[in-house]
Amino acid sequence: MSWFVHLLVNTVVLIVVAGFFDNFYLSGVMAAIIASVLLSIFNAIVRPLLIILTLPVTLLTLGLFLFVINAITLSLTAWVMGDSFVINGFGMAILAAVIISILNALIQKIIVEPMVKR
């Protein structure tokens, strides 16, 4: 159940980010759902490998390099989806990764956790 809630939150966040930036394009809600599923898979498989491989850099930057890793997984998702999910530039991917991380944390803390406690 928590994976489904996380998937739903991630879908909404991707749609919100796509609504604010011209360089971040999603063709529709179904594309956002597919992107959210792919992003979850890449975060489960690719992200841990990248974290291990870049551990010294991550430690030197006090964890800020994790945003670059998130941008890589986001760009990988866009690459796999083709024309239905487009991110123009790696800078946009980093900005989107930061915003997605912040929005996910806020939604989890403000909406999801209080609902689960009921």
Coordinates of C-alpha atoms in Angstrom, one line a residue:
M1 CA 0.0 0.0 0.0
S2 CA 2.8 2.5 0.8
W3 CA 4.4 1.9 -2.6
F4 CA 1.1 2.8 -4.3
V5 CA 0.8 6.0 -2.2
H6 CA 4.4 6.9 -3.0
L7 CA 3.6 6.3 -6.7
L8 CA 0.6 8.5 -6.5
V9 CA 2.5 11.3 -4.8
N10 CA 5.3 11.0 -7.3
T11 CA 2.9 11.2 -10.2
V12 CA 1.2 14.3 -8.8
V13 CA 4.6 15.9 -8.2
L14 CA 5.8 15.1 -11.7
I15 CA 2.6 16.7 -13.1
V16 CA 3.1 19.8 -11.0
V17 CA 6.8 20.2 -12.1
A18 CA 5.8 19.8 -15.7
G19 CA 3.2 22.5 -15.3
F20 CA 5.7 25.0 -14.0
F21 CA 8.6 24.5 -16.5
D22 CA 8.6 24.5 -20.2
N23 CA 11.8 22.5 -20.3
F24 CA 10.1 19.6 -18.4
Y25 CA 7.4 18.0 -20.6
L26 CA 5.0 15.2 -19.9
S27 CA 2.4 14.3 -22.6
G28 CA -0.3 13.5 -20.1
V29 CA -1.4 11.8 -16.9
M30 CA -0.7 8.3 -18.2
A31 CA 2.8 9.4 -19.1
A32 CA 3.2 10.7 -15.6
I33 CA 2.1 7.4 -14.1
I34 CA 4.5 5.4 -16.3
A35 CA 7.3 7.9 -15.5
S36 CA 6.6 7.5 -11.8
V37 CA 6.7 3.6 -12.1
L38 CA 9.9 3.7 -14.1
L39 CA 11.5 6.3 -11.7
S40 CA 10.6 4.0 -8.8
I41 CA 12.3 1.1 -10.5
F42 CA 15.4 3.1 -11.4
N43 CA 15.5 4.4 -7.8
A44 CA 15.4 0.9 -6.5
I45 CA 18.0 -0.6 -8.8
V46 CA 20.2 2.1 -10.4
R47 CA 20.3 4.7 -7.6
P48 CA 22.0 2.5 -5.0
L49 CA 24.7 1.4 -7.5
L50 CA 25.4 5.1 -8.3
I51 CA 25.5 6.0 -4.6
I52 CA 28.1 3.3 -3.9
L53 CA 30.2 4.2 -7.0
T54 CA 30.1 8.0 -6.1
L55 CA 30.4 7.7 -2.3
P56 CA 33.7 9.7 -2.0
V57 CA 32.2 12.6 -4.1
T58 CA 28.9 12.4 -2.1
L59 CA 30.9 12.6 1.2
L60 CA 33.0 15.5 -0.1
T61 CA 29.9 17.5 -1.0
L62 CA 28.1 16.6 2.2
G63 CA 25.4 14.7 0.4
L64 CA 24.6 17.4 -2.2
F65 CA 25.8 15.0 -5.0
L66 CA 22.7 13.0 -4.3
F67 CA 20.7 15.6 -6.2
V68 CA 23.0 14.8 -9.2
I69 CA 22.2 11.1 -8.8
N70 CA 18.5 11.9 -8.6
A71 CA 18.9 14.0 -11.8
I72 CA 20.6 11.1 -13.5
T73 CA 17.7 8.7 -12.7
L74 CA 15.2 11.3 -13.8
S75 CA 17.1 11.8 -17.1
L76 CA 17.3 8.0 -17.5
T77 CA 13.5 7.8 -17.1
A78 CA 13.0 10.5 -19.7
W79 CA 15.3 8.8 -22.1
V80 CA 13.5 5.5 -21.7
M81 CA 10.1 7.1 -22.2
G82 CA 11.1 9.0 -25.4
D83 CA 8.8 11.8 -26.6
S84 CA 6.1 11.4 -23.9
F85 CA 8.6 12.6 -21.2
V86 CA 11.2 15.2 -22.2
I87 CA 13.7 17.1 -20.0
N88 CA 15.7 19.7 -21.9
G89 CA 19.1 19.8 -20.4
F90 CA 20.9 18.4 -17.4
G91 CA 20.5 21.6 -15.5
M92 CA 16.7 21.3 -15.8
A93 CA 17.0 17.7 -14.6
I94 CA 19.0 18.9 -11.5
L95 CA 16.5 21.6 -10.8
A96 CA 13.6 19.2 -11.2
A97 CA 15.3 16.6 -8.9
V98 CA 15.6 19.3 -6.2
I99 CA 12.0 20.4 -6.5
I100 CA 10.7 16.9 -6.7
S101 CA 12.6 15.9 -3.6
I102 CA 11.3 18.9 -1.6
L103 CA 7.7 18.4 -2.8
N104 CA 7.8 14.7 -2.0
A105 CA 9.1 15.4 1.5
L106 CA 6.5 18.1 2.1
I107 CA 3.6 16.0 0.9
Q108 CA 4.8 12.9 2.9
K109 CA 5.1 15.0 6.1
I110 CA 2.0 17.1 5.8
I111 CA -0.5 14.9 4.1
V112 CA 0.5 11.2 4.0
E113 CA 1.9 10.7 7.5
P114 CA -1.1 12.3 9.2
M115 CA -3.5 10.1 7.2
V116 CA -1.6 7.0 8.0
K117 CA -1.7 7.8 11.8
R118 CA -5.5 7.9 11.7

